[in-house]
Short mmCIF file of C-alpha atoms in Angstrom, two decimals:
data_model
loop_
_atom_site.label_atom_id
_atom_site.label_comp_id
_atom_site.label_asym_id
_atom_site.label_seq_id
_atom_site.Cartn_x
_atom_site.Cartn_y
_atom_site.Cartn_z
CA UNK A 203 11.97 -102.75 -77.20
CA UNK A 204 11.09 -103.46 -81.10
CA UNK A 205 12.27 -106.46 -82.72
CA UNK A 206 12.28 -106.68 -86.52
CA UNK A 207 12.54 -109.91 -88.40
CA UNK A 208 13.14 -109.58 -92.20
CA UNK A 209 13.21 -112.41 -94.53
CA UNK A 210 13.49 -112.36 -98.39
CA UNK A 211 11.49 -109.24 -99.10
CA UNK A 212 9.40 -109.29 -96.21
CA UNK A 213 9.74 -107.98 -92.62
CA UNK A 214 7.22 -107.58 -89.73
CA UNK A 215 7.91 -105.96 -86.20
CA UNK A 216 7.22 -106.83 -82.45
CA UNK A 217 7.09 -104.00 -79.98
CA UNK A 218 7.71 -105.04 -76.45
CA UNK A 219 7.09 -102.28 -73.24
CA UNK A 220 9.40 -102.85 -70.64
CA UNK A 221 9.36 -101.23 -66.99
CA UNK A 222 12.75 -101.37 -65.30
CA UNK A 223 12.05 -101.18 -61.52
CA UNK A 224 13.68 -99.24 -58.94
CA UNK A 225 15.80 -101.30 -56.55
CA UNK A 226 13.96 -101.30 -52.93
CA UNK A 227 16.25 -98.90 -50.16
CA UNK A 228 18.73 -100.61 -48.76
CA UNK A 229 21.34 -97.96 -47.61
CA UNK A 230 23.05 -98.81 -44.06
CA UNK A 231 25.36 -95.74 -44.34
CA UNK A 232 29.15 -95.45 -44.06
CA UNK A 233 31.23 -97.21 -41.94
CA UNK A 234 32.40 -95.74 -38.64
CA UNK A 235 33.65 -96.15 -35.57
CA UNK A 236 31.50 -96.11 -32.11
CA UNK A 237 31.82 -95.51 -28.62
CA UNK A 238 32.07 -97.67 -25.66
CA UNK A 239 29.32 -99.01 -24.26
CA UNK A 240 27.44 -97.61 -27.36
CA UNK A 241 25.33 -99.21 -29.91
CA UNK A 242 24.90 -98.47 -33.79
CA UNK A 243 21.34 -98.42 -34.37
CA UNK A 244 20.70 -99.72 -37.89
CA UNK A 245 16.95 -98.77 -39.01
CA UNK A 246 15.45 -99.36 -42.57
CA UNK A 247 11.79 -98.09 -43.92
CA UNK A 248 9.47 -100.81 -42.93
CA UNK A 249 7.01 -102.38 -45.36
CA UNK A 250 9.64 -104.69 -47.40
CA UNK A 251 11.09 -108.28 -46.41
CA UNK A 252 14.64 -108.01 -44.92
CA UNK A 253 16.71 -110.78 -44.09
CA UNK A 254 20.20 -109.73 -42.13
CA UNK A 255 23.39 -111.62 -42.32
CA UNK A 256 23.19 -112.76 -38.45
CA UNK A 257 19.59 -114.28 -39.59
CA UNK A 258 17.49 -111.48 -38.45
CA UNK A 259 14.21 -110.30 -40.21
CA UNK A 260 12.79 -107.15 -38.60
CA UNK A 261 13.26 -103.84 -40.53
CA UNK A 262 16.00 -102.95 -38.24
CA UNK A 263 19.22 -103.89 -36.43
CA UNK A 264 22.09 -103.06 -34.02
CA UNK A 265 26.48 -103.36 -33.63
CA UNK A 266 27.79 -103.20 -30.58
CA UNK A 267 31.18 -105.04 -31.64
CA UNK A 268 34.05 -104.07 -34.19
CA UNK A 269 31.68 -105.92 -36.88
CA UNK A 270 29.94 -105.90 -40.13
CA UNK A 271 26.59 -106.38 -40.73
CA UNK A 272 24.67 -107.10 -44.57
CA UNK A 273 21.14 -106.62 -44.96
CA UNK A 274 19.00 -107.97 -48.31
CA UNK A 275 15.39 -105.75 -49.15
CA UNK A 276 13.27 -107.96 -51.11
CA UNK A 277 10.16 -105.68 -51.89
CA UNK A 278 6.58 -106.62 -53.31
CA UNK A 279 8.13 -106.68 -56.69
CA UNK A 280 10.71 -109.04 -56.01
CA UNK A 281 13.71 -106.81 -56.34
CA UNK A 282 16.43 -106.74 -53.87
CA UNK A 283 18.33 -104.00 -52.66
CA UNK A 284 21.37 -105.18 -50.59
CA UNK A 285 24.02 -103.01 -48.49
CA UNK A 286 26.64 -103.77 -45.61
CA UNK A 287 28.03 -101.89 -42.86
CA UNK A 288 30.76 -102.21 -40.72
CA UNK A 289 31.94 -100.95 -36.83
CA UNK A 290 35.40 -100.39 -37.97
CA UNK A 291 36.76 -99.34 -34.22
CA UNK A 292 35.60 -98.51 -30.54
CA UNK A 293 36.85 -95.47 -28.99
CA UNK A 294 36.71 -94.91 -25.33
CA UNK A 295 34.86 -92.70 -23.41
CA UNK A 296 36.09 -90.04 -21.44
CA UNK A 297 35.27 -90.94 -18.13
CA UNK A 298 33.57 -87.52 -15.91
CA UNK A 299 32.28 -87.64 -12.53
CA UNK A 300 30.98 -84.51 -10.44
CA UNK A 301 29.80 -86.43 -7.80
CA UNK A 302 26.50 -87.02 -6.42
CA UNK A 303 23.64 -84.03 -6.08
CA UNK A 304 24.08 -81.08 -3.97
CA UNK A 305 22.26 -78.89 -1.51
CA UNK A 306 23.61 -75.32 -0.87
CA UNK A 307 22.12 -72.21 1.05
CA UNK A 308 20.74 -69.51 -1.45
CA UNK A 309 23.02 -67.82 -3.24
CA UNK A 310 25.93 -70.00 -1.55
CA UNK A 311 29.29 -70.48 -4.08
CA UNK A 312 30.17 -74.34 -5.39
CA UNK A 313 32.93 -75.06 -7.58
CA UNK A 314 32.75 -78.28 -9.44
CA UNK A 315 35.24 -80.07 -11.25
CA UNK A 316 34.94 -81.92 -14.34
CA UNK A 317 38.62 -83.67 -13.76
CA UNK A 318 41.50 -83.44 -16.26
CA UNK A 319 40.56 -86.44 -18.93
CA UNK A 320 39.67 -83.32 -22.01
CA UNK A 321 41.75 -80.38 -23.59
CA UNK A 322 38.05 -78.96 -24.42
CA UNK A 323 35.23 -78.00 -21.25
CA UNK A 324 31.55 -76.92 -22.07
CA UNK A 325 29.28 -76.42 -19.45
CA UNK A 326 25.46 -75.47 -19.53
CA UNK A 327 26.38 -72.35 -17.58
CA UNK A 328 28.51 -71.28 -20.32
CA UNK A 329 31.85 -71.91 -18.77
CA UNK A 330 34.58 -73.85 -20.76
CA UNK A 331 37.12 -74.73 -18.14
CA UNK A 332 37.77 -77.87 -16.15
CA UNK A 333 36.45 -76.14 -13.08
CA UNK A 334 33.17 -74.56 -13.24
CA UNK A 335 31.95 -71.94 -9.82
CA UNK A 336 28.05 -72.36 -9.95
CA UNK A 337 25.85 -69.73 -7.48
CA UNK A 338 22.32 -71.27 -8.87
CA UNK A 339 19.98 -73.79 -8.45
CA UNK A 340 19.23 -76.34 -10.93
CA UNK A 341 20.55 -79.12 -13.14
CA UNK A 342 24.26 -78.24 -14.61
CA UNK A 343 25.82 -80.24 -17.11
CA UNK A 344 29.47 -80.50 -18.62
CA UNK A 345 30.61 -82.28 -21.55
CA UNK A 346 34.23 -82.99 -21.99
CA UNK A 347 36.25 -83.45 -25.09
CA UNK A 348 39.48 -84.83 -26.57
CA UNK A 349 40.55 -85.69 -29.93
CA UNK A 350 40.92 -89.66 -30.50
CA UNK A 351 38.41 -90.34 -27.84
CA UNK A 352 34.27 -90.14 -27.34
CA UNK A 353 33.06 -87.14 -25.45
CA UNK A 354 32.41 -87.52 -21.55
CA UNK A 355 28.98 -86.34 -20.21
CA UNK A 356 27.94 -85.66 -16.53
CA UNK A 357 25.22 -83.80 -15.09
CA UNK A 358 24.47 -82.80 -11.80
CA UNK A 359 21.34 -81.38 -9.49
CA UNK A 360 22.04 -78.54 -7.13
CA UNK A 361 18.84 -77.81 -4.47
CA UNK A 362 18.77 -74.69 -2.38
CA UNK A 363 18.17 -75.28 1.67
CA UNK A 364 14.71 -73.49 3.07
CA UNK A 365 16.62 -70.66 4.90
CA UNK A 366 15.18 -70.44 8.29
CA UNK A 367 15.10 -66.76 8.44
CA UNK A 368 16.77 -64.58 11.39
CA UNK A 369 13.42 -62.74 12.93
CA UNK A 370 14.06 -60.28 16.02
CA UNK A 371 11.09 -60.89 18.68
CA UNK A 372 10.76 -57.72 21.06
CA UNK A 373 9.28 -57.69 24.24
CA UNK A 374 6.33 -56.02 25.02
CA UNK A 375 7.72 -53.43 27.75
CA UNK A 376 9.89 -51.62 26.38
CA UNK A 377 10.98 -49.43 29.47
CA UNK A 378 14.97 -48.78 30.55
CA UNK A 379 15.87 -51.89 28.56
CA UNK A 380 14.01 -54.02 26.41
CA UNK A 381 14.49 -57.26 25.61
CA UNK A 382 15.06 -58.46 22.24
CA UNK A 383 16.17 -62.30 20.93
CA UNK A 384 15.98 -64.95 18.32
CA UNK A 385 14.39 -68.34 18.65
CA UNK A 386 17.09 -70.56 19.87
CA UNK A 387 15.53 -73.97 18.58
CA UNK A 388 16.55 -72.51 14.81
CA UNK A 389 19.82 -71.01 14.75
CA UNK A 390 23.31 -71.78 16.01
CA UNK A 391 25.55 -69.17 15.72
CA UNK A 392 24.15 -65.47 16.32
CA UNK A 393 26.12 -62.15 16.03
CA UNK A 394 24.09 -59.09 17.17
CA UNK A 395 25.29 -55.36 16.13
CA UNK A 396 26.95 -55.07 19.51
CA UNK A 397 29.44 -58.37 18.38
CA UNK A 398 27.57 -60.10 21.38
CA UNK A 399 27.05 -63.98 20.54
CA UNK A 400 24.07 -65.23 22.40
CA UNK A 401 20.22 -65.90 21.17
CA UNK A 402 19.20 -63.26 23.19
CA UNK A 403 20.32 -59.14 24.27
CA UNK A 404 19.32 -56.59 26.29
CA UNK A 405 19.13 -53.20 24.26
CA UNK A 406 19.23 -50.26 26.71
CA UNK A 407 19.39 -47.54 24.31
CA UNK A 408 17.25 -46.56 21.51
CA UNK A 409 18.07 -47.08 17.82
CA UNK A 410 18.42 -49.37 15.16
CA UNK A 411 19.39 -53.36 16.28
CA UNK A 412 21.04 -55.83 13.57
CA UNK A 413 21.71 -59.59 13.53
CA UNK A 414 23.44 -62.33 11.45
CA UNK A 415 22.28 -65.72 12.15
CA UNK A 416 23.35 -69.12 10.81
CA UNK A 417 20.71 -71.93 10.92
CA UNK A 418 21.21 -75.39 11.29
CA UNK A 419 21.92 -75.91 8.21
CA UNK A 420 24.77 -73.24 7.63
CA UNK A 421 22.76 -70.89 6.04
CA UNK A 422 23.21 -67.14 6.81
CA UNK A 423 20.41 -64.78 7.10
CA UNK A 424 19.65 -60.95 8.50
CA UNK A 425 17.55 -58.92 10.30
CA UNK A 426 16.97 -55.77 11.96
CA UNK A 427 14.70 -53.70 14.15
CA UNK A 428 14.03 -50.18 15.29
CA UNK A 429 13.68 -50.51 19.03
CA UNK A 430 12.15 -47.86 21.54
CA UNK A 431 13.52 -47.58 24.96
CA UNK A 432 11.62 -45.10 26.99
CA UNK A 433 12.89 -43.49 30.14
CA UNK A 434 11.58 -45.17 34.15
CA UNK A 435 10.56 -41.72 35.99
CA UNK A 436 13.19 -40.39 38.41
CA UNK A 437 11.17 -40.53 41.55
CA UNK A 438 13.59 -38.83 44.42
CA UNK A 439 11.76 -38.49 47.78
CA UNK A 440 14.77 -37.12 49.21
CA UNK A 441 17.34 -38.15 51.75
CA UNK A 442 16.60 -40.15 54.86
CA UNK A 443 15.65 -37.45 57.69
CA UNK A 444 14.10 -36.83 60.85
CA UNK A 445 10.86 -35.77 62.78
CA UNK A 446 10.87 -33.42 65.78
CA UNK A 447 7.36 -33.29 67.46
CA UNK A 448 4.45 -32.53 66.51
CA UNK A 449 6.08 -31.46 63.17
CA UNK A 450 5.02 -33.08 59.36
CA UNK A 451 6.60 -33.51 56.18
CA UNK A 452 5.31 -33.57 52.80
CA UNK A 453 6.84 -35.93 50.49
CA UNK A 454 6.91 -35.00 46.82
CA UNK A 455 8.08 -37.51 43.80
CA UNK A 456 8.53 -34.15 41.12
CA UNK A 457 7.20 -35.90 38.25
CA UNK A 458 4.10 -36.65 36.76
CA UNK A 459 1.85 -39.93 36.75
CA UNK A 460 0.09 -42.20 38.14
CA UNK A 461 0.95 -42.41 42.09
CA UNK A 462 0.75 -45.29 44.42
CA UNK A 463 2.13 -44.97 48.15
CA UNK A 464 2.57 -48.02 49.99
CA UNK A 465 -0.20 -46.99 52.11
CA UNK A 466 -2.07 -47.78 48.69
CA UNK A 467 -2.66 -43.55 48.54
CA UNK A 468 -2.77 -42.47 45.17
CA UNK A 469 -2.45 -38.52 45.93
CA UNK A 470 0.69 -36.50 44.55
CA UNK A 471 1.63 -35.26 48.05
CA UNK A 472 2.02 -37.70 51.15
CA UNK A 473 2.31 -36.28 54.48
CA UNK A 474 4.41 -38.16 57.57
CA UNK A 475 2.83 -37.18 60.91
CA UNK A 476 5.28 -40.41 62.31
CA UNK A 477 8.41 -42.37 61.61
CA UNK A 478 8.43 -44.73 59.15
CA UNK A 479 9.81 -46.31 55.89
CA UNK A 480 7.61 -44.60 52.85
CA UNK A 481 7.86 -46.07 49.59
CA UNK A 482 6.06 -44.75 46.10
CA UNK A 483 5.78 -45.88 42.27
CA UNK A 484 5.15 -43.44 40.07
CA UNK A 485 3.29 -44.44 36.23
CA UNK A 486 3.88 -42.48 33.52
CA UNK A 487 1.61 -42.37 30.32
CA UNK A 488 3.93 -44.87 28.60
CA UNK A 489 3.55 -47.11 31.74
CA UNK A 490 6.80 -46.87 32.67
CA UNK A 491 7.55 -47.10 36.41
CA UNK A 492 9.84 -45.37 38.54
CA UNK A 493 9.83 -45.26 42.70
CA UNK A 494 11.79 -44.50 45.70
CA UNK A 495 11.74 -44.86 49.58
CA UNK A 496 12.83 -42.67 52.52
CA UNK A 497 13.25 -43.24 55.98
CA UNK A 498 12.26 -41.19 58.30
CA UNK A 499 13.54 -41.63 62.03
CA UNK A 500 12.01 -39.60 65.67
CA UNK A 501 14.70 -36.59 66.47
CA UNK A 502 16.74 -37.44 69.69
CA UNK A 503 16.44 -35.16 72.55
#
């Protein structure tokens, strides 16, 4: 800024350098209108002196009413920067409630509803209607919305069980039946290939064996087994008969193995001399056991 004095014929000049400051920040933003239950969180750069209209000095400040709220920003220089805000109205929430956490078997269907309070659905699995079918574990969230009113948030967690899995036990022999079964203690409802219902079968036949079981916790699970049944030997002595004097007969079993007469005899043949009950059990190589018994009777007259 110059100022120049002139008198008469002379004059003379001041020059004067003057720095216009900036005005600290002081910029609350607009006015709006908050949720229920929510807060507007006012926050200014710290490092000046504030002073709020509710007598507050820290560099920042909250609404939680329909309310204004003026701060002053005095900085180092002395200048003030001054703004206001206001919480012009307080919309309600829309109210959602899935209900509490779930656990489901693997792979198990749940449909959960987000209720009716929005005209607009979006859920974290990508679904946007009210109800939302979820086959996955994991937290799943929904956000409903409706115009005039805040948006409604829920989340929920969905576990999986541990599946106690079906597992067919054989027994060991597996001659003219075998038997095969689940563990009781684990599972309460058990459907074998055969439609039969109980922990436990008896497969006579060879060939592939199936079964659904549901554990104690609902859950469904499968297995199966390829199960060998192996033939008993036929061991046929013959029919009952008689013996006439000083006559013998020579029993014969017909098959192969490992022989055992009840005289504890191991030979293939066995020869009666008297009468008698004679009884044999015959081994094959799969240790599979077959036997039979004749009686033999004196002739009369």
């Amino acid at each position: 800024v110059t100022l120049t004095v002139t008198g008469d014929s002379c004059s003379d000049s001041l020059v004067k350098q003057i720095e216009v400051l900036e005005l600290p920040y002081a910029d609350l933003g607009n006015d709006t209108n908050i949720c229920d239950g929510d807060t507007l969180v006012l926050a200014l750069a710290a490092g000046n002196d504030y002073l709020w209209s509710d007598g507050s000095t820290s560099y920042q400040n909250s609404i939680a009413t329909i309310s204004s709220l003026s701060v002053t920003v005095t900085d180092d220089n002395g200048c003030e920067g001054i703004d206001t805000v206001a919480v012009t109205g307080i919309f309600q929430t829309i109210g959602v409630n899935m209900g509490a956490n779930q656990t489901i078997c693997p792979e198990e269907a749940v449909t959960l509803n987000a209720g009716s309070g929005g005209s607009t659905y979006s859920w974290s699995t990508g679904g946007s209607n009210q109800m939302e079918t979820v086959m996955q574990e994991g937290t799943v969230s929904v956000t409903v919305s409706e115009s005039g009113l805040c948006d409604g948030v829920d989340e929920i967690e969905i576990d999986w069980h541990d599946v106690d899995q079906a597992e067919i036990s054989l027994s060991n022999d597996s001659c003219a039946e075998r038997w095969i079964s689940l563990d009781p203690n684990t599972h309460d409802v058990v459907i074998w290939s055969d439609s039969s219902t109980d922990t436990a079968m008896f497969a006579t036949f060879p060939g592939y064996y199936f079964v659904t079981a549901t554990d104690n916790n609902g859950c469904e699970s499968v297995d199966s087994t390829w199960v060998t049944i192996l033939d008993n030997p036929i061991v046929d002595l013959g029919a009952d008969t008689f013996l006439c004097g000083n006559q013998t007969i020579t029993l014969t079993t017909g098959v192969s193995g490992s022989h055992l007469w009840k005289d504890g005899s191991t030979g293939i043949v066995f020869t009666v001399t008297q009468k008698g009950k004679y009884s044999v059990s015959v081994t094959d190589d799969y240790g599979c056991t077959g036997a039979d018994t004749i009686k033999i009777s004196d002739c009369l007259g």
